[in-house]
Short mmCIF file of C-alpha atoms in Angstrom, two decimals:
data_model
loop_
_atom_site.label_atom_id
_atom_site.label_comp_id
_atom_site.label_asym_id
_atom_site.label_seq_id
_atom_site.Cartn_x
_atom_site.Cartn_y
_atom_site.Cartn_z
CA MET O 940 -55.31 26.92 -27.97
CA PRO O 941 -52.30 26.75 -25.57
CA LEU O 942 -51.67 30.48 -26.05
CA VAL O 943 -55.33 31.26 -25.29
CA ILE O 944 -54.99 29.24 -22.06
CA VAL O 945 -51.81 31.15 -21.13
CA ALA O 946 -53.52 34.50 -21.87
CA ALA O 947 -56.49 33.45 -19.71
CA GLY O 948 -54.07 32.39 -16.95
CA ILE O 949 -52.37 35.78 -17.03
CA LEU O 950 -55.76 37.53 -16.84
CA VAL O 951 -56.67 35.40 -13.79
CA LEU O 952 -53.29 36.28 -12.26
CA LEU O 953 -54.01 39.99 -12.78
CA LEU O 954 -57.47 39.58 -11.24
CA LEU O 955 -56.10 37.76 -8.18
CA ILE O 956 -53.24 40.24 -7.56
CA MET O 957 -54.89 43.53 -8.49
CA GLY O 958 -58.61 42.81 -8.03
CA LEU O 959 -58.69 40.49 -5.02
CA LYS O 960 -55.39 41.82 -3.54
CA LEU O 961 -54.14 38.27 -3.08
CA ASN O 962 -50.46 37.66 -2.25
CA THR O 963 -48.38 37.36 -5.47
CA PHE O 964 -46.82 34.01 -4.49
CA VAL O 965 -50.20 32.46 -3.65
CA SER O 966 -51.67 33.88 -6.90
CA LEU O 967 -48.83 32.37 -8.96
CA LEU O 968 -49.38 28.95 -7.37
CA ILE O 969 -53.15 29.06 -7.99
CA VAL O 970 -52.65 30.08 -11.64
CA SER O 971 -49.95 27.41 -12.11
CA PHE O 972 -52.41 24.71 -10.98
CA LEU O 973 -55.27 26.13 -13.10
CA VAL O 974 -53.14 26.48 -16.26
CA ALA O 975 -51.71 22.96 -15.78
CA LEU O 976 -55.26 21.54 -15.57
CA ALA O 977 -56.42 23.58 -18.58
CA LEU O 978 -53.46 22.35 -20.65
CA GLY O 979 -54.55 18.77 -19.92
CA MET O 980 -51.47 17.74 -17.96
CA PRO O 981 -51.89 14.35 -16.19
CA LEU O 982 -53.06 14.97 -12.61
CA GLU O 983 -50.23 12.89 -11.13
CA ASN O 984 -47.64 15.13 -12.87
CA ILE O 985 -48.96 18.58 -11.90
CA VAL O 986 -47.63 18.79 -8.34
CA LYS O 987 -44.29 17.32 -9.41
CA THR O 988 -43.97 19.92 -12.20
CA ILE O 989 -44.72 22.79 -9.81
CA GLU O 990 -42.25 21.47 -7.21
CA THR O 991 -39.58 21.00 -9.93
CA GLY O 992 -40.08 24.56 -11.23
CA LEU O 993 -40.03 26.12 -7.77
CA GLY O 994 -37.08 24.06 -6.52
CA GLY O 995 -35.06 24.33 -9.72
CA THR O 996 -35.36 28.11 -9.80
CA LEU O 997 -34.59 28.66 -6.12
CA GLY O 998 -31.86 26.01 -6.09
CA HIS O 999 -29.88 28.07 -8.58
CA LEU O 1000 -30.80 31.45 -7.17
CA ALA O 1001 -31.10 31.24 -3.37
CA LEU O 1002 -27.35 31.13 -2.73
CA ILE O 1003 -26.46 34.11 -4.94
CA PHE O 1004 -29.55 36.07 -3.97
CA GLY O 1005 -29.12 35.47 -0.23
CA LEU O 1006 -25.40 36.28 -0.19
CA GLY O 1007 -26.05 39.38 -2.35
CA ALA O 1008 -28.71 40.62 0.06
CA MET O 1009 -26.31 40.24 3.02
CA LEU O 1010 -23.49 42.01 1.16
CA GLY O 1011 -25.74 44.95 0.27
CA LYS O 1012 -27.08 45.22 3.82
CA LEU O 1013 -23.58 45.34 5.33
CA ILE O 1014 -22.54 48.11 2.93
CA ALA O 1015 -25.71 50.07 3.75
CA ASP O 1016 -25.63 49.57 7.54
CA SER O 1017 -21.96 50.51 7.82
CA GLY O 1018 -22.49 53.82 5.99
CA GLY O 1019 -20.40 52.62 3.03
CA ALA O 1020 -23.15 53.48 0.54
CA GLN O 1021 -23.46 56.99 1.98
CA ARG O 1022 -19.66 57.44 1.78
CA ILE O 1023 -19.68 56.43 -1.92
CA ALA O 1024 -22.50 58.87 -2.75
CA MET O 1025 -21.21 61.86 -0.79
CA THR O 1026 -17.58 61.45 -1.94
CA LEU O 1027 -18.63 61.40 -5.58
CA VAL O 1028 -20.87 64.44 -5.06
CA ASN O 1029 -17.93 66.35 -3.56
CA LYS O 1030 -15.52 65.22 -6.30
CA PHE O 1031 -17.81 65.98 -9.27
CA GLY O 1032 -18.91 69.35 -7.90
CA GLU O 1033 -22.16 71.25 -8.24
CA LYS O 1034 -21.91 71.67 -12.02
CA ASN O 1035 -21.74 67.90 -12.66
CA ILE O 1036 -24.00 66.87 -9.80
CA GLN O 1037 -26.20 64.67 -12.05
CA TRP O 1038 -23.19 62.61 -13.12
CA ALA O 1039 -22.14 62.20 -9.50
CA VAL O 1040 -25.59 60.80 -8.68
CA VAL O 1041 -25.46 58.49 -11.75
CA VAL O 1042 -22.05 57.03 -10.83
CA ALA O 1043 -22.96 56.65 -7.13
CA SER O 1044 -26.30 55.01 -7.97
CA PHE O 1045 -24.64 52.67 -10.48
CA ILE O 1046 -22.00 51.49 -7.99
CA ILE O 1047 -24.55 51.09 -5.19
CA GLY O 1048 -27.08 49.56 -7.61
CA VAL O 1049 -24.69 46.71 -8.44
CA ALA O 1050 -24.61 45.66 -4.77
CA LEU O 1051 -28.17 46.49 -3.68
CA PHE O 1052 -31.60 45.43 -4.94
CA PHE O 1053 -33.64 48.17 -6.62
CA GLU O 1054 -36.02 48.88 -3.74
CA VAL O 1055 -33.21 48.89 -1.15
CA GLY O 1056 -31.06 51.19 -3.31
CA LEU O 1057 -33.99 53.57 -3.81
CA VAL O 1058 -34.77 53.81 -0.09
CA LEU O 1059 -31.07 54.24 0.70
CA LEU O 1060 -30.27 56.90 -1.91
CA ILE O 1061 -33.41 59.08 -1.74
CA PRO O 1062 -32.50 60.74 1.60
CA ILE O 1063 -29.04 61.54 0.18
CA VAL O 1064 -30.60 62.96 -3.00
CA PHE O 1065 -33.06 64.99 -0.89
CA ALA O 1066 -30.17 66.41 1.17
CA ILE O 1067 -28.16 67.37 -1.95
CA SER O 1068 -31.27 68.93 -3.51
CA ARG O 1069 -31.86 71.13 -0.45
CA GLU O 1070 -28.23 72.14 -0.10
CA LEU O 1071 -27.74 73.10 -3.76
CA LYS O 1072 -31.31 74.42 -4.20
CA ILE O 1073 -31.99 72.28 -7.28
CA SER O 1074 -34.97 70.13 -8.26
CA ILE O 1075 -35.30 66.79 -6.47
CA LEU O 1076 -36.48 65.20 -9.75
CA PHE O 1077 -33.42 66.60 -11.58
CA LEU O 1078 -31.38 64.20 -9.43
CA GLY O 1079 -34.09 61.56 -8.93
CA ILE O 1080 -34.44 60.55 -12.59
CA PRO O 1081 -30.72 59.78 -13.12
CA MET O 1082 -30.67 57.93 -9.79
CA ALA O 1083 -33.70 55.78 -10.73
CA ALA O 1084 -32.26 55.14 -14.21
CA ALA O 1085 -28.97 53.78 -12.84
CA LEU O 1086 -30.71 51.62 -10.22
CA SER O 1087 -33.22 50.24 -12.75
CA VAL O 1088 -30.55 49.40 -15.35
CA THR O 1089 -28.39 47.51 -12.84
CA HIS O 1090 -31.55 45.70 -11.63
CA GLY O 1091 -32.49 44.62 -15.16
CA PHE O 1092 -29.10 43.78 -16.69
CA LEU O 1093 -26.50 42.90 -14.06
CA PRO O 1094 -26.08 39.84 -11.82
CA PRO O 1095 -26.40 39.25 -8.87
CA HIS O 1096 -29.82 40.92 -9.32
CA PRO O 1097 -32.64 38.34 -9.40
CA GLY O 1098 -33.86 38.90 -13.00
CA PRO O 1099 -30.63 38.37 -14.97
CA THR O 1100 -29.35 35.77 -12.48
CA VAL O 1101 -32.47 33.61 -12.69
CA ILE O 1102 -32.84 33.90 -16.47
CA ALA O 1103 -29.16 33.04 -17.01
CA GLY O 1104 -29.74 29.86 -15.00
CA GLU O 1105 -32.87 28.98 -16.98
CA TYR O 1106 -31.23 29.55 -20.38
CA GLY O 1107 -27.95 27.92 -19.34
CA ALA O 1108 -26.01 31.12 -20.11
CA ASN O 1109 -22.62 31.93 -18.57
CA LEU O 1110 -23.28 34.40 -15.75
CA GLY O 1111 -19.90 36.07 -16.22
CA GLU O 1112 -20.68 36.76 -19.89
CA VAL O 1113 -24.07 38.19 -18.89
CA LEU O 1114 -22.25 40.50 -16.47
CA LEU O 1115 -19.61 41.58 -18.99
CA TYR O 1116 -22.06 42.25 -21.85
CA GLY O 1117 -24.50 43.72 -19.34
CA PHE O 1118 -21.94 46.38 -18.40
CA ILE O 1119 -21.30 47.23 -22.07
CA ILE O 1120 -25.05 47.76 -22.61
CA ALA O 1121 -25.79 49.33 -19.22
CA ILE O 1122 -23.43 52.31 -19.47
CA PRO O 1123 -24.85 53.97 -22.64
CA THR O 1124 -28.40 53.04 -21.55
CA VAL O 1125 -27.97 54.85 -18.21
CA ILE O 1126 -26.61 57.94 -19.98
CA ILE O 1127 -29.62 58.09 -22.34
CA ALA O 1128 -32.26 57.29 -19.69
CA GLY O 1129 -30.65 59.45 -16.99
CA PRO O 1130 -29.11 62.87 -17.74
CA ILE O 1131 -30.34 63.04 -21.37
CA PHE O 1132 -33.94 62.00 -20.61
CA THR O 1133 -34.11 64.47 -17.70
CA LYS O 1134 -33.99 67.33 -20.23
CA LEU O 1135 -36.97 65.87 -22.12
CA ALA O 1136 -38.93 65.20 -18.90
CA LYS O 1137 -38.42 68.81 -17.84
CA ARG O 1138 -40.17 69.93 -21.03
CA LEU O 1139 -42.97 67.37 -20.74
CA VAL O 1140 -43.92 68.07 -17.10
CA PRO O 1141 -42.16 71.28 -15.99
CA ALA O 1142 -44.35 71.60 -12.87
CA SER O 1143 -43.03 68.31 -11.44
CA PHE O 1144 -39.49 69.76 -11.36
CA LYS O 1145 -40.64 72.43 -8.91
CA LYS O 1146 -41.82 69.89 -6.32
CA THR O 1147 -39.83 69.19 -3.15
CA GLY O 1148 -40.73 65.50 -2.80
CA ASN O 1149 -42.21 63.64 0.13
CA ILE O 1150 -39.48 63.26 2.77
CA ALA O 1151 -42.01 62.08 5.36
CA SER O 1152 -42.66 58.91 3.33
CA LEU O 1153 -39.15 57.69 4.09
CA GLY O 1154 -39.79 57.23 7.81
CA GLU O 1155 -36.90 57.34 10.25
CA GLN O 1156 -33.54 57.09 8.52
CA LYS O 1157 -30.20 55.96 9.91
CA GLU O 1158 -27.87 58.96 9.63
CA PHE O 1159 -24.07 58.83 9.61
CA LYS O 1160 -21.40 61.45 10.12
CA LEU O 1161 -19.12 61.08 7.12
CA GLU O 1162 -16.03 60.61 9.31
CA ASP O 1163 -17.74 57.62 10.98
CA THR O 1164 -18.24 55.75 7.69
CA PRO O 1165 -15.72 53.42 5.94
CA GLY O 1166 -13.30 54.98 3.44
CA PHE O 1167 -14.41 55.60 -0.16
CA GLY O 1168 -11.88 53.21 -1.71
CA ILE O 1169 -12.71 50.26 0.53
CA SER O 1170 -16.47 50.91 0.19
CA VAL O 1171 -16.29 50.86 -3.64
CA PHE O 1172 -13.97 47.83 -3.60
CA THR O 1173 -16.34 45.89 -1.31
CA ALA O 1174 -19.44 46.78 -3.39
CA MET O 1175 -17.75 45.92 -6.69
CA LEU O 1176 -15.76 42.81 -5.62
CA PRO O 1177 -18.29 40.24 -6.97
CA VAL O 1178 -18.26 42.07 -10.31
CA ILE O 1179 -14.44 42.18 -10.35
CA LEU O 1180 -14.09 38.43 -9.60
CA MET O 1181 -16.75 37.35 -12.13
CA SER O 1182 -15.41 39.70 -14.82
CA ILE O 1183 -11.81 38.48 -14.47
CA ALA O 1184 -12.92 34.84 -14.77
CA THR O 1185 -15.10 35.62 -17.81
CA ILE O 1186 -12.41 37.61 -19.65
CA ILE O 1187 -9.82 34.88 -19.07
CA THR O 1188 -12.28 32.17 -20.20
CA LEU O 1189 -13.10 34.17 -23.37
CA LEU O 1190 -9.36 34.62 -24.07
CA GLN O 1191 -8.84 30.89 -23.55
CA LYS O 1192 -11.57 30.09 -26.11
CA THR O 1193 -10.26 32.68 -28.60
CA MET O 1194 -6.55 31.78 -28.36
CA GLY O 1195 -6.99 28.07 -27.75
CA PHE O 1196 -5.09 27.82 -24.44
CA GLU O 1197 -5.00 24.35 -22.92
CA ASP O 1198 -6.92 23.94 -19.69
CA ASN O 1199 -4.86 23.75 -16.51
CA ALA O 1200 -5.17 23.96 -12.72
CA LEU O 1201 -4.66 27.77 -12.68
CA LEU O 1202 -7.48 28.41 -15.19
CA ALA O 1203 -9.77 25.99 -13.33
CA SER O 1204 -9.05 27.86 -10.06
CA ILE O 1205 -9.81 31.23 -11.67
CA ARG O 1206 -13.11 29.86 -13.03
CA PHE O 1207 -13.96 28.45 -9.58
CA ILE O 1208 -13.28 31.80 -7.85
CA GLY O 1209 -15.18 33.68 -10.59
CA ASP O 1210 -18.26 31.45 -10.33
CA ALA O 1211 -21.18 33.60 -9.13
CA SER O 1212 -21.74 31.65 -5.89
CA THR O 1213 -18.04 31.56 -4.96
CA ALA O 1214 -17.55 35.23 -5.86
CA MET O 1215 -20.53 36.25 -3.71
CA LEU O 1216 -19.30 34.19 -0.72
CA ILE O 1217 -15.76 35.64 -0.95
CA SER O 1218 -17.22 39.16 -1.27
CA LEU O 1219 -19.45 38.64 1.77
CA LEU O 1220 -16.49 37.43 3.88
CA VAL O 1221 -14.50 40.48 2.75
CA ALA O 1222 -17.47 42.76 3.64
CA ILE O 1223 -17.78 41.20 7.11
CA TYR O 1224 -14.19 42.31 7.70
CA THR O 1225 -14.06 45.68 5.84
CA MET O 1226 -17.55 46.93 6.79
CA GLY O 1227 -17.58 45.35 10.26
CA LEU O 1228 -14.65 43.81 12.12
CA ALA O 1229 -12.03 46.24 10.74
CA ARG O 1230 -14.12 49.09 12.14
CA LYS O 1231 -14.40 47.45 15.59
CA ILE O 1232 -18.08 46.55 15.07
CA PRO O 1233 -18.94 43.42 17.12
CA ILE O 1234 -19.53 40.25 15.11
CA ASN O 1235 -23.01 39.93 16.68
CA THR O 1236 -24.01 43.32 15.20
CA VAL O 1237 -22.61 42.35 11.79
CA MET O 1238 -24.50 39.03 11.84
CA ALA O 1239 -27.70 40.83 12.92
CA SER O 1240 -27.48 42.89 9.69
CA CYS O 1241 -27.09 39.67 7.68
CA THR O 1242 -30.11 38.09 9.40
CA THR O 1243 -32.25 41.19 8.72
CA ALA O 1244 -31.24 41.08 5.04
CA ILE O 1245 -32.40 37.47 4.67
CA THR O 1246 -35.67 38.17 6.50
CA GLN O 1247 -36.41 41.04 4.11
CA ILE O 1248 -36.01 38.92 0.95
CA GLY O 1249 -37.98 35.87 2.15
CA MET O 1250 -41.22 36.75 0.36
CA MET O 1251 -39.34 37.91 -2.73
CA LEU O 1252 -37.67 34.49 -2.95
CA LEU O 1253 -41.04 32.75 -2.73
CA ILE O 1254 -42.47 34.98 -5.47
CA ILE O 1255 -39.51 34.15 -7.72
CA GLY O 1256 -40.04 30.46 -6.91
CA GLY O 1257 -43.72 30.85 -7.84
CA GLY O 1258 -42.67 32.40 -11.14
CA GLY O 1259 -40.40 29.38 -11.69
CA ALA O 1260 -43.33 27.02 -11.02
CA PHE O 1261 -45.48 28.82 -13.60
CA LYS O 1262 -42.61 28.71 -16.09
CA GLN O 1263 -42.23 24.92 -15.60
CA VAL O 1264 -45.97 24.39 -16.16
CA LEU O 1265 -45.66 26.25 -19.49
CA ILE O 1266 -42.74 24.01 -20.51
CA ASP O 1267 -44.13 20.66 -19.30
CA GLY O 1268 -47.64 21.56 -20.52
CA GLY O 1269 -46.30 21.91 -24.06
CA VAL O 1270 -46.78 25.67 -24.44
CA GLY O 1271 -43.09 26.26 -25.06
CA ASP O 1272 -43.02 23.57 -27.77
CA TYR O 1273 -46.17 25.06 -29.31
CA VAL O 1274 -44.50 28.51 -29.47
CA ALA O 1275 -41.34 26.91 -30.88
CA GLU O 1276 -43.43 25.19 -33.58
CA LEU O 1277 -45.23 28.48 -34.27
CA PHE O 1278 -41.95 30.26 -34.95
CA LYS O 1279 -40.26 27.33 -36.70
CA GLY O 1280 -38.59 28.60 -39.83
CA SER O 1281 -39.25 32.17 -38.72
CA SER O 1282 -36.51 34.70 -39.39
CA LEU O 1283 -37.36 36.51 -36.14
CA SER O 1284 -34.31 36.56 -33.88
CA PRO O 1285 -34.68 34.83 -30.46
CA ILE O 1286 -33.26 38.06 -29.00
CA LEU O 1287 -36.15 40.09 -30.46
CA LEU O 1288 -38.70 37.40 -29.60
CA ALA O 1289 -37.54 37.21 -25.96
CA TRP O 1290 -37.80 41.01 -25.68
CA ILE O 1291 -41.32 41.13 -27.20
CA ILE O 1292 -42.71 38.34 -24.98
CA ALA O 1293 -41.11 39.80 -21.83
CA ALA O 1294 -42.45 43.26 -22.69
CA ILE O 1295 -46.03 42.00 -23.16
CA LEU O 1296 -45.88 40.05 -19.88
CA ARG O 1297 -44.33 42.98 -18.00
CA ILE O 1298 -47.15 45.31 -19.08
CA SER O 1299 -49.70 42.64 -18.11
CA LEU O 1300 -48.21 41.44 -14.81
CA GLY O 1301 -46.24 44.35 -13.39
CA SER O 1302 -43.43 42.26 -11.89
CA ALA O 1303 -40.25 42.37 -13.99
CA THR O 1304 -38.92 39.15 -12.43
CA VAL O 1305 -42.15 37.18 -12.96
CA ALA O 1306 -42.38 38.47 -16.55
CA ALA O 1307 -38.79 37.41 -17.22
CA LEU O 1308 -39.31 33.93 -15.73
CA THR O 1309 -42.52 33.34 -17.68
CA THR O 1310 -40.72 34.44 -20.86
CA ALA O 1311 -38.03 31.84 -20.18
CA GLY O 1312 -40.68 29.10 -20.25
CA LEU O 1313 -41.80 30.20 -23.72
CA VAL O 1314 -38.37 30.93 -25.22
CA ILE O 1315 -36.27 27.97 -23.97
CA PRO O 1316 -37.60 25.52 -26.64
CA LEU O 1317 -36.62 28.00 -29.38
CA LEU O 1318 -32.99 28.20 -28.29
CA GLY O 1319 -32.12 24.73 -29.59
CA GLN O 1320 -32.92 25.83 -33.15
CA THR O 1321 -30.31 28.60 -33.29
CA ASP O 1322 -26.72 29.36 -32.31
CA VAL O 1323 -27.65 32.74 -30.79
CA ASN O 1324 -25.50 34.04 -27.91
CA LEU O 1325 -27.40 32.98 -24.76
CA ALA O 1326 -26.04 35.87 -22.66
CA LEU O 1327 -27.62 38.33 -25.12
CA VAL O 1328 -30.97 36.49 -24.95
CA VAL O 1329 -30.77 36.85 -21.14
CA LEU O 1330 -30.18 40.61 -21.49
CA ALA O 1331 -32.96 40.98 -24.08
CA THR O 1332 -35.39 39.24 -21.71
CA GLY O 1333 -34.23 41.57 -18.92
CA ALA O 1334 -34.69 44.62 -21.15
CA GLY O 1335 -38.19 43.58 -22.19
CA SER O 1336 -39.17 42.94 -18.58
CA LEU O 1337 -38.45 46.58 -17.65
CA ILE O 1338 -40.73 48.27 -20.20
CA ALA O 1339 -43.64 50.61 -19.34
CA SER O 1340 -43.88 50.21 -15.56
CA HIS O 1341 -47.38 51.38 -14.57
CA VAL O 1342 -50.03 50.98 -11.86
CA ASN O 1343 -49.51 47.22 -11.40
CA ASP O 1344 -45.82 47.67 -10.45
CA ALA O 1345 -44.64 48.57 -6.95
CA GLY O 1346 -41.81 50.69 -8.42
CA PHE O 1347 -44.38 53.02 -10.02
CA TRP O 1348 -45.98 53.80 -6.65
CA MET O 1349 -42.63 54.12 -4.84
CA PHE O 1350 -41.43 56.69 -7.37
CA LYS O 1351 -44.76 58.57 -7.30
CA GLU O 1352 -44.94 58.82 -3.50
CA TYR O 1353 -41.27 59.62 -2.82
CA PHE O 1354 -41.22 62.46 -5.35
CA GLY O 1355 -44.76 63.69 -4.58
CA LEU O 1356 -45.96 63.40 -8.19
CA THR O 1357 -49.44 63.18 -9.73
CA MET O 1358 -50.39 60.12 -11.83
CA LYS O 1359 -49.85 62.06 -15.07
CA GLU O 1360 -46.40 63.23 -13.91
CA THR O 1361 -45.44 59.68 -12.87
CA PHE O 1362 -46.41 58.31 -16.29
CA ALA O 1363 -44.44 61.11 -18.02
CA THR O 1364 -41.33 60.48 -15.89
CA TRP O 1365 -41.11 56.98 -14.39
CA THR O 1366 -43.11 55.00 -17.01
CA LEU O 1367 -41.36 56.76 -19.89
CA LEU O 1368 -37.97 56.31 -18.18
CA GLU O 1369 -38.47 52.52 -17.89
CA THR O 1370 -39.60 52.35 -21.54
CA ILE O 1371 -36.49 54.25 -22.70
CA ILE O 1372 -34.28 51.84 -20.71
CA SER O 1373 -36.04 48.85 -22.29
CA VAL O 1374 -35.88 50.09 -25.90
CA SER O 1375 -32.33 51.49 -25.62
CA GLY O 1376 -31.20 48.22 -24.04
CA LEU O 1377 -32.66 46.23 -26.95
CA VAL O 1378 -30.97 48.48 -29.54
CA PHE O 1379 -27.55 48.07 -27.88
CA ILE O 1380 -28.07 44.29 -27.49
CA LEU O 1381 -28.86 43.96 -31.21
CA LEU O 1382 -25.76 46.03 -32.08
CA LEU O 1383 -23.62 43.87 -29.78
CA SER O 1384 -25.05 40.69 -31.39
CA LEU O 1385 -23.37 41.76 -34.65
CA VAL O 1386 -19.98 41.53 -32.93
CA VAL O 1387 -20.17 38.62 -30.45
#
């Protein structure tokens, strides 16, 4: 019965968001209340559960998410992202242009949220396409693959960051294993898949895209942008700090080093929140003050970044509330009981649940959070690596993006595709990322 109630709740959520066009955050709150009542939770506990879920999720996430948004905005507004892209294009040359776009998108994708990275990179991809007289989609698919993979697998992106907090996984380990999985996944879903897509929908590779949909874009002369080295360093600094701390912690566990003040300091600096704050302070200098940009202008960029993610934070909080209702309402325990004694790996289970919810709900982040509510009770029964369960949930939450996902429509409109062409390119691309990610996670689970 609890699973029937959850399924009914998800159907109501779909009806509210897609049918009645209600705001996603408001829809999540309504469904959280309805599901809590249907599960028979005591009335006096319902509001407390929803507040706990919303507050607990945002309490962990808001700091990292907010600082990450500011960091990305400073890199974009200074022209650092454009410098990274154009330098790599020039270095790789016309013959390897796809790989240049992949590397640039991957670096930028680590620092910027998916939608921001897409809006930022598309004008650059359009410009390269015109200059070299090659298909816009030939470059667009590898770009979207790299951005989507970083969004699904790598902190400080909301999905992996939130799920790591919910599962109690080490964020540095998620980042390290995420990189190991992300690189081969991007290669398969980017340059390799482009060849298949060209055979499936050859007409779409002759289209010039929809440049008008971008609106007015901020353009930079390359000489007015920060240097390539400092731009890459600033974008990758959080990753560098978290990775160093994780590698040293793993070495300490493996070799049995005694804890000391130096190791504690490295762990402190490599903590996600500390690493993001240090990176932001560095970006304020490298992307702003060092280039004689007034502090007021730099802070205006930071303010804009926070304004832009306000609703996204609320939606993530709403997803956390729904997740908490599933846990406190006993659904998680029911699922745990259902799979008790099952040989099905929590990694596989997390991927399957996230995939079903992603197809139903559209939002990768909401699907991932709801999955957490169902999978958490199972984790106590096994010694599975929590970082890999985080990545499996992230991989499942990316599968089969279709008409209920904003990314589907963004890709369709920017590249001027028909519905059939969007399904054959974007939807298939996201599915390849999801399945490839799961395969590499399962292979990695044999080692770690």
